[in-house]
GROMACS .gro file of C-alpha atoms in nm:
model
  147
    1MET     CA    1   5.192   7.814  13.256
    2LEU     CA    2   4.863   7.788  13.077
    3GLY     CA    3   4.849   7.997  12.759
    4ILE     CA    4   4.537   8.208  12.679
    5VAL     CA    5   4.443   8.344  12.335
    6LEU     CA    6   4.137   8.569  12.295
    7ALA     CA    7   4.026   8.594  11.927
    8ALA     CA    8   3.729   8.808  11.838
    9HIS     CA    9   3.575   9.069  11.603
   10GLY     CA   10   3.691   9.427  11.641
   11ASN     CA   11   3.869   9.510  11.964
   12LEU     CA   12   3.651   9.283  12.177
   13SER     CA   13   3.934   9.064  12.284
   14GLU     CA   14   4.141   9.358  12.406
   15GLY     CA   15   3.833   9.485  12.596
   16PHE     CA   16   3.810   9.152  12.778
   17LYS     CA   17   4.179   9.158  12.863
   18SER     CA   18   4.157   9.514  12.984
   19ALA     CA   19   3.853   9.437  13.203
   20ALA     CA   20   4.023   9.125  13.343
   21GLN     CA   21   4.327   9.334  13.437
   22VAL     CA   22   4.097   9.563  13.644
   23ILE     CA   23   4.000   9.254  13.844
   24PHE     CA   24   4.312   9.044  13.855
   25GLY     CA   25   4.587   9.295  13.782
   26VAL     CA   26   4.838   9.218  13.505
   27THR     CA   27   4.746   8.901  13.315
   28ASP     CA   28   5.026   8.672  13.225
   29ASN     CA   29   5.068   8.468  12.908
   30MET     CA   30   4.761   8.608  12.735
   31GLU     CA   31   4.742   8.729  12.373
   32CYS     CA   32   4.459   8.908  12.188
   33VAL     CA   33   4.387   8.862  11.823
   34ASN     CA   34   4.150   9.100  11.646
   35LEU     CA   35   3.955   9.069  11.322
   36ASN     CA   36   3.883   9.421  11.202
   37LEU     CA   37   3.673   9.540  10.909
   38GLY     CA   38   3.849   9.463  10.584
   39ASP     CA   39   4.106   9.220  10.734
   40ASP     CA   40   4.201   8.911  10.536
   41VAL     CA   41   4.058   8.597  10.699
   42GLU     CA   42   4.361   8.383  10.618
   43ALA     CA   43   4.584   8.644  10.775
   44LEU     CA   44   4.364   8.612  11.086
   45GLY     CA   45   4.457   8.239  11.097
   46ALA     CA   46   4.830   8.333  11.081
   47LYS     CA   47   4.781   8.584  11.370
   48ILE     CA   48   4.606   8.327  11.583
   49ASN     CA   49   4.883   8.070  11.510
   50MET     CA   50   5.146   8.324  11.611
   51ALA     CA   51   4.957   8.401  11.931
   52VAL     CA   52   4.924   8.031  12.017
   53ASP     CA   53   5.301   7.992  11.952
   54LYS     CA   54   5.377   8.287  12.177
   55VAL     CA   55   5.176   8.159  12.478
   56ASP     CA   56   5.250   7.790  12.443
   57GLN     CA   57   5.483   7.705  12.729
   58GLY     CA   58   5.407   7.334  12.721
   59ASP     CA   59   5.114   7.349  12.973
   60GLY     CA   60   4.836   7.386  12.717
   61VAL     CA   61   4.663   7.668  12.540
   62ILE     CA   62   4.299   7.775  12.556
   63VAL     CA   63   4.179   7.972  12.254
   64MET     CA   64   3.853   8.155  12.325
   65THR     CA   65   3.654   8.306  12.037
   66ASP     CA   66   3.350   8.530  12.037
   67LEU     CA   67   3.115   8.341  11.799
   68LEU     CA   68   3.066   7.978  11.706
   69ASN     CA   69   3.132   7.923  11.333
   70ALA     CA   70   3.255   8.278  11.272
   71SER     CA   71   3.593   8.358  11.126
   72PRO     CA   72   3.795   8.368  11.455
   73TYR     CA   73   3.650   8.031  11.558
   74ASN     CA   74   3.690   7.874  11.213
   75GLN     CA   75   4.046   7.995  11.171
   76SER     CA   76   4.126   7.868  11.522
   77LEU     CA   77   4.004   7.526  11.426
   78LEU     CA   78   4.199   7.529  11.097
   79ILE     CA   79   4.531   7.616  11.262
   80THR     CA   80   4.474   7.369  11.537
   81ASN     CA   81   4.392   7.092  11.297
   82GLN     CA   82   4.718   7.156  11.109
   83MET     CA   83   4.933   7.104  11.420
   84GLU     CA   84   5.116   6.781  11.496
   85GLU     CA   85   4.907   6.540  11.701
   86THR     CA   86   5.089   6.584  12.037
   87ARG     CA   87   5.056   6.965  12.014
   88LYS     CA   88   4.698   6.949  11.891
   89ASP     CA   89   4.611   6.757  12.205
   90ASN     CA   90   4.728   7.057  12.412
   91VAL     CA   91   4.498   7.322  12.246
   92TYR     CA   92   4.126   7.371  12.309
   93VAL     CA   93   3.910   7.612  12.115
   94LEU     CA   94   3.604   7.752  12.300
   95SER     CA   95   3.337   7.984  12.153
   96GLY     CA   96   3.086   8.214  12.307
   97LEU     CA   97   3.352   8.423  12.481
   98ASN     CA   98   3.219   8.619  12.780
   99MET     CA   99   3.372   8.781  13.088
  100PRO     CA  100   3.305   8.487  13.325
  101MET     CA  101   3.495   8.261  13.089
  102VAL     CA  102   3.798   8.493  13.075
  103LEU     CA  103   3.812   8.529  13.456
  104GLU     CA  104   3.760   8.157  13.508
  105THR     CA  105   4.050   8.077  13.267
  106ILE     CA  106   4.284   8.322  13.437
  107ASN     CA  107   4.187   8.178  13.776
  108HIS     CA  108   4.275   7.822  13.660
  109GLN     CA  109   4.602   7.955  13.510
  110ILE     CA  110   4.690   8.101  13.853
  111ILE     CA  111   4.596   7.800  14.061
  112GLY     CA  112   4.744   7.548  13.814
  113THR     CA  113   4.436   7.335  13.744
  114PRO     CA  114   4.511   7.024  13.532
  115PHE     CA  115   4.486   7.136  13.170
  116HIS     CA  116   4.233   6.895  13.037
  117ASP     CA  117   3.994   6.991  13.319
  118ILE     CA  118   3.989   7.356  13.235
  119PRO     CA  119   3.773   7.368  12.918
  120ASP     CA  120   3.467   7.212  13.089
  121LEU     CA  121   3.510   7.431  13.395
  122VAL     CA  122   3.540   7.744  13.177
  123SER     CA  123   3.244   7.644  12.965
  124TYR     CA  124   3.034   7.578  13.269
  125GLN     CA  125   3.124   7.919  13.420
  126GLY     CA  126   3.049   8.095  13.091
  127LYS     CA  127   2.697   7.938  13.085
  128GLU     CA  128   2.634   8.008  13.454
  129GLY     CA  129   2.735   8.367  13.412
  130VAL     CA  130   2.434   8.433  13.191
  131ASN     CA  131   2.121   8.539  13.383
  132VAL     CA  132   1.789   8.706  13.305
  133TRP     CA  133   1.628   8.942  13.553
  134HIS     CA  134   1.315   9.150  13.506
  135HIS     CA  135   1.124   9.364  13.755
  136SER     CA  136   0.773   9.231  13.792
  137PRO     CA  137   0.546   9.452  14.000
  138MET     CA  138   0.359   9.265  14.272
  139ASP     CA  139  -0.015   9.224  14.220
  140LEU     CA  140  -0.203   9.457  14.459
  141ALA     CA  141  -0.400   9.151  14.585
  142GLU     CA  142  -0.076   8.985  14.694
  143GLU     CA  143   0.031   9.292  14.889
  144ASP     CA  144  -0.293   9.293  15.089
  145MET     CA  145  -0.256   8.928  15.198
  146ASP     CA  146  -0.193   8.877  15.572
  147PHE     CA  147   0.053   8.608  15.662
   0.00000   0.00000   0.00000
C-alpha cells in the first residue's frame, strides 16, 4: 500500500488529515509530521525519516510538504538523498500541499495507481484545485440589451 507523509509547519498536516477523514473516512498508512515554533530542524528530519519508515510497505511513499524550500521540504530532500538508491527511487517529495493533493493521493492509494504515475497526477490536481472567482456586477447597458 502506498505510504503518505504530510510534513508542514504547525499543525497544518494534522488538519489536512482530519479534513480528509471527513471525506474518505479513516485514512490508512498516513503519517503527519509537524514543525512547531522552537523545534530543532534536524530533529524534524529525523521525524520525517521515522514517518517514511513507518508507512513504507514497499509500494512507494509520497511525502507532501507545505512550502517549497522551507524546512519540511528541505529536510525531506535531505533524508531522501541519504537513502540507498533502490529505496530513494520509491520516494517522491512534493511541495505546495493543498487539500486537492491530499485527496488525490488517498484516492490513488485506494485504487492502486502505479506508483511512478502518482506524483504527476497529484501535482496536476493540486494546481487544478486553485481557482479565482470574483463577483463582477453587470454593466447596466448590458442588462438593457435585447437578444
